[in-house]
Amino acid sequence: MSDDARITVPRALTREQRARRERLVESARLLALEGGYGAVTMHDVADRADVGRATVYRYFASKDHLLTEVAATWARRITDDVDAVAVAAATGETPAERLTSLLERIVRVAAEELTLTSAVVQAVTSDDAGVDDSRTVLFRFVRDRLATAIGDPVPEREEVEVALGYVLLGALVSLTSLRRPVDEVAAMVRASGRLVLAGALAGAAT
């Protein structure tokens, strides 16, 4: 296969092409869910999606690129209702409560699908240059979800978002590579979220 066939197409996709791309992402997700990182091969993804192998490479530069897109879909599914900040605020929830609830929710969903979580963490942390753009988009999306959960303006917001992103990544690594108990990791992200937010607010007050 030529190098050109392995470059992800940057142009806008037709409805049919978007549907095919989504089918490839879903096929990769199911393979990762069933067998982890090692179970996802471009050949098996193509077979499961009922397309030719060359077709997979028209949309995704590598396996890690494909799994990073799986991670993006996974992140959107977990946080699809986080925009309901106004509803949460009406019930008396504070920014810290909304933030820590979101962090814990991500951890607990990740623990329920540990094989899939392990696969996407391995892909997202890959040194494959083909992952860079998708990883950047994913990290920005997660940061935006965290910011939305906080809701209220906070000092040094960008630094807070970055710190919380590292907390979340560390939590997922703790679940997958270190096999720490989910309750322990959930407690860690809740405490970390509170401390990061409190530290930013305290720093602004001094």
Protein backbone atom coordinates (compact mmCIF):
# COMPACT_ATOMS: atom_id res chain seq x y z
CA MET A 1 0.00 0.00 0.00
CA SER A 2 1.36 3.42 -0.96
CA ASP A 3 2.07 6.11 1.60
CA ASP A 4 -0.62 8.30 0.03
CA ALA A 5 -3.25 5.70 0.91
CA ARG A 6 -2.36 6.07 4.59
CA ILE A 7 -3.04 9.79 4.84
CA THR A 8 -6.32 10.75 6.46
CA VAL A 9 -8.47 12.72 4.04
CA PRO A 10 -8.73 16.33 5.34
CA ARG A 11 -11.59 17.49 3.08
CA ALA A 12 -15.23 17.71 4.08
CA LEU A 13 -17.00 14.37 3.91
CA THR A 14 -20.26 13.51 2.22
CA ARG A 15 -23.09 12.00 4.23
CA GLU A 16 -22.16 8.55 2.96
CA GLN A 17 -18.51 9.05 3.83
CA ARG A 18 -19.39 10.28 7.33
CA ALA A 19 -21.55 7.21 7.84
CA ARG A 20 -18.72 4.95 6.69
CA ARG A 21 -16.26 6.72 8.98
CA GLU A 22 -18.63 6.37 11.93
CA ARG A 23 -19.03 2.67 11.14
CA LEU A 24 -15.26 2.23 11.23
CA VAL A 25 -15.03 4.01 14.61
CA GLU A 26 -17.82 1.85 16.02
CA SER A 27 -16.18 -1.33 14.69
CA ALA A 28 -12.91 -0.37 16.37
CA ARG A 29 -14.76 0.43 19.60
CA LEU A 30 -16.42 -2.97 19.68
CA LEU A 31 -13.14 -4.78 18.97
CA ALA A 32 -11.40 -2.83 21.76
CA LEU A 33 -14.29 -3.49 24.13
CA GLU A 34 -14.10 -7.22 23.42
CA GLY A 35 -10.35 -7.73 23.35
CA GLY A 36 -8.46 -4.56 24.22
CA TYR A 37 -5.72 -2.80 22.28
CA GLY A 38 -4.28 -5.96 20.76
CA ALA A 39 -7.62 -6.99 19.30
CA VAL A 40 -7.86 -3.88 17.14
CA THR A 41 -6.18 -4.30 13.76
CA MET A 42 -6.94 -2.37 10.61
CA HIS A 43 -7.73 -5.67 8.87
CA ASP A 44 -10.27 -6.72 11.51
CA VAL A 45 -11.81 -3.24 11.64
CA ALA A 46 -12.27 -3.36 7.86
CA ASP A 47 -13.85 -6.81 8.05
CA ARG A 48 -16.21 -5.81 10.84
CA ALA A 49 -17.27 -2.63 9.02
CA ASP A 50 -17.58 -4.56 5.75
CA VAL A 51 -15.17 -2.36 3.80
CA GLY A 52 -11.82 -2.89 2.13
CA ARG A 53 -8.68 -2.40 4.18
CA ALA A 54 -7.56 0.47 1.95
CA THR A 55 -10.77 2.27 2.89
CA VAL A 56 -9.77 2.33 6.57
CA TYR A 57 -6.53 4.11 5.69
CA ARG A 58 -8.40 6.75 3.71
CA TYR A 59 -9.96 7.92 6.96
CA PHE A 60 -7.36 7.02 9.59
CA ALA A 61 -3.58 7.22 9.33
CA SER A 62 -2.96 4.45 11.86
CA LYS A 63 -4.53 2.19 14.46
CA ASP A 64 -3.69 4.70 17.20
CA HIS A 65 -5.30 7.49 15.18
CA LEU A 66 -8.46 5.39 14.85
CA LEU A 67 -8.53 4.55 18.57
CA THR A 68 -8.04 8.20 19.47
CA GLU A 69 -11.19 8.93 17.48
CA VAL A 70 -12.86 6.13 19.47
CA ALA A 71 -11.75 7.96 22.63
CA ALA A 72 -13.31 11.19 21.36
CA THR A 73 -16.64 9.46 20.74
CA TRP A 74 -16.43 7.83 24.17
CA ALA A 75 -15.74 11.18 25.84
CA ARG A 76 -18.70 12.82 24.13
CA ARG A 77 -21.00 10.00 25.19
CA ILE A 78 -19.95 10.27 28.84
CA THR A 79 -20.29 14.05 28.97
CA ASP A 80 -23.26 14.55 26.65
CA ASP A 81 -25.41 16.09 29.38
CA VAL A 82 -22.80 18.27 31.05
CA ASP A 83 -24.25 21.36 29.36
CA ALA A 84 -27.15 21.25 31.81
CA VAL A 85 -25.25 23.58 34.13
CA ALA A 86 -28.26 25.80 34.67
CA VAL A 87 -30.29 22.86 35.93
CA ALA A 88 -27.50 21.82 38.28
CA ALA A 89 -27.14 25.37 39.54
CA ALA A 90 -30.87 25.55 40.23
CA THR A 91 -30.56 22.58 42.57
CA GLY A 92 -27.90 24.36 44.59
CA GLU A 93 -24.82 22.56 43.26
CA THR A 94 -21.58 24.54 43.53
CA PRO A 95 -18.89 24.64 40.79
CA ALA A 96 -16.78 22.22 42.85
CA GLU A 97 -19.70 19.81 43.19
CA ARG A 98 -20.42 19.87 39.46
CA LEU A 99 -16.75 19.41 38.61
CA THR A 100 -16.11 16.55 41.01
CA SER A 101 -19.32 14.81 39.97
CA LEU A 102 -18.20 14.90 36.33
CA LEU A 103 -14.72 13.62 37.17
CA GLU A 104 -16.14 10.76 39.21
CA ARG A 105 -18.65 9.92 36.51
CA ILE A 106 -15.87 9.60 33.91
CA VAL A 107 -13.87 7.35 36.23
CA ARG A 108 -16.80 5.05 36.97
CA VAL A 109 -17.83 4.69 33.32
CA ALA A 110 -14.20 4.04 32.42
CA ALA A 111 -14.04 1.29 35.06
CA GLU A 112 -17.16 -0.37 33.67
CA GLU A 113 -15.49 -0.64 30.24
CA LEU A 114 -11.94 -1.25 31.43
CA THR A 115 -10.78 -3.16 28.36
CA LEU A 116 -11.92 -0.34 26.09
CA THR A 117 -10.49 2.30 28.42
CA SER A 118 -7.11 0.58 28.44
CA ALA A 119 -7.05 0.48 24.64
CA VAL A 120 -7.88 4.16 24.17
CA VAL A 121 -5.44 5.28 26.87
CA GLN A 122 -2.67 3.34 25.12
CA ALA A 123 -3.56 4.96 21.80
CA VAL A 124 -3.95 8.50 23.13
CA THR A 125 -0.56 8.35 24.87
CA SER A 126 1.15 6.88 21.80
CA ASP A 127 4.18 8.59 20.24
CA ASP A 128 2.61 8.05 16.80
CA ALA A 129 2.75 11.44 15.05
CA GLY A 130 -0.48 10.58 13.25
CA VAL A 131 -2.31 10.89 16.55
CA ASP A 132 -1.24 14.48 17.27
CA ASP A 133 -4.13 16.39 15.67
CA SER A 134 -6.87 14.07 16.95
CA ARG A 135 -5.31 14.04 20.43
CA THR A 136 -5.24 17.84 20.50
CA VAL A 137 -8.91 18.01 19.52
CA LEU A 138 -9.77 15.40 22.18
CA PHE A 139 -7.87 17.21 24.94
CA ARG A 140 -9.50 20.53 24.02
CA PHE A 141 -12.91 18.89 24.11
CA VAL A 142 -12.27 17.43 27.56
CA ARG A 143 -11.00 20.78 28.82
CA ASP A 144 -14.15 22.44 27.49
CA ARG A 145 -16.35 19.90 29.27
CA LEU A 146 -14.50 20.48 32.53
CA ALA A 147 -14.85 24.24 32.13
CA THR A 148 -18.57 23.90 31.42
CA ALA A 149 -19.04 21.76 34.50
CA ILE A 150 -17.34 24.41 36.64
CA GLY A 151 -19.56 27.05 35.08
CA ASP A 152 -18.55 30.06 37.15
CA PRO A 153 -15.51 32.12 36.10
CA VAL A 154 -12.33 31.11 37.93
CA PRO A 155 -8.90 32.77 38.00
CA GLU A 156 -6.21 31.24 35.77
CA ARG A 157 -8.88 29.14 34.09
CA GLU A 158 -6.57 27.69 31.42
CA GLU A 159 -4.08 26.47 34.02
CA VAL A 160 -6.91 24.94 36.04
CA GLU A 161 -8.23 23.10 32.98
CA VAL A 162 -4.77 21.75 32.11
CA ALA A 163 -4.17 20.58 35.68
CA LEU A 164 -7.53 18.84 35.80
CA GLY A 165 -6.79 17.18 32.46
CA TYR A 166 -3.63 15.69 33.92
CA VAL A 167 -5.57 14.53 36.97
CA LEU A 168 -8.07 12.78 34.73
CA LEU A 169 -5.37 11.15 32.59
CA GLY A 170 -3.59 9.96 35.73
CA ALA A 171 -6.86 8.51 36.99
CA LEU A 172 -7.38 6.52 33.78
CA VAL A 173 -3.81 5.23 33.90
CA SER A 174 -4.36 4.24 37.54
CA LEU A 175 -7.44 2.25 36.53
CA THR A 176 -5.89 0.54 33.52
CA SER A 177 -2.14 0.13 33.97
CA LEU A 178 -1.97 0.18 37.77
CA ARG A 179 -5.30 -1.64 38.30
CA ARG A 180 -6.24 0.51 41.27
CA PRO A 181 -9.76 0.02 42.74
CA VAL A 182 -12.40 2.26 41.20
CA ASP A 183 -13.52 3.65 44.57
CA GLU A 184 -9.94 4.70 45.35
CA VAL A 185 -9.53 6.42 41.98
CA ALA A 186 -12.96 8.09 42.24
CA ALA A 187 -12.04 9.48 45.66
CA MET A 188 -8.73 10.71 44.28
CA VAL A 189 -10.29 12.67 41.40
CA ARG A 190 -12.91 14.21 43.67
CA ALA A 191 -10.25 15.35 46.15
CA SER A 192 -7.97 16.58 43.36
CA GLY A 193 -10.78 18.49 41.69
CA ARG A 194 -11.68 20.25 44.93
CA LEU A 195 -8.07 21.09 45.72
CA VAL A 196 -7.23 22.43 42.25
CA LEU A 197 -10.31 24.63 42.20
CA ALA A 198 -9.83 25.80 45.79
CA GLY A 199 -6.17 26.57 45.09
CA ALA A 200 -7.06 28.75 42.12
CA LEU A 201 -9.66 30.66 44.12
CA ALA A 202 -7.36 31.05 47.13
CA GLY A 203 -4.54 32.32 44.91
CA ALA A 204 -6.80 35.00 43.49
CA ALA A 205 -7.77 36.14 46.97
CA THR A 206 -4.20 36.78 48.10
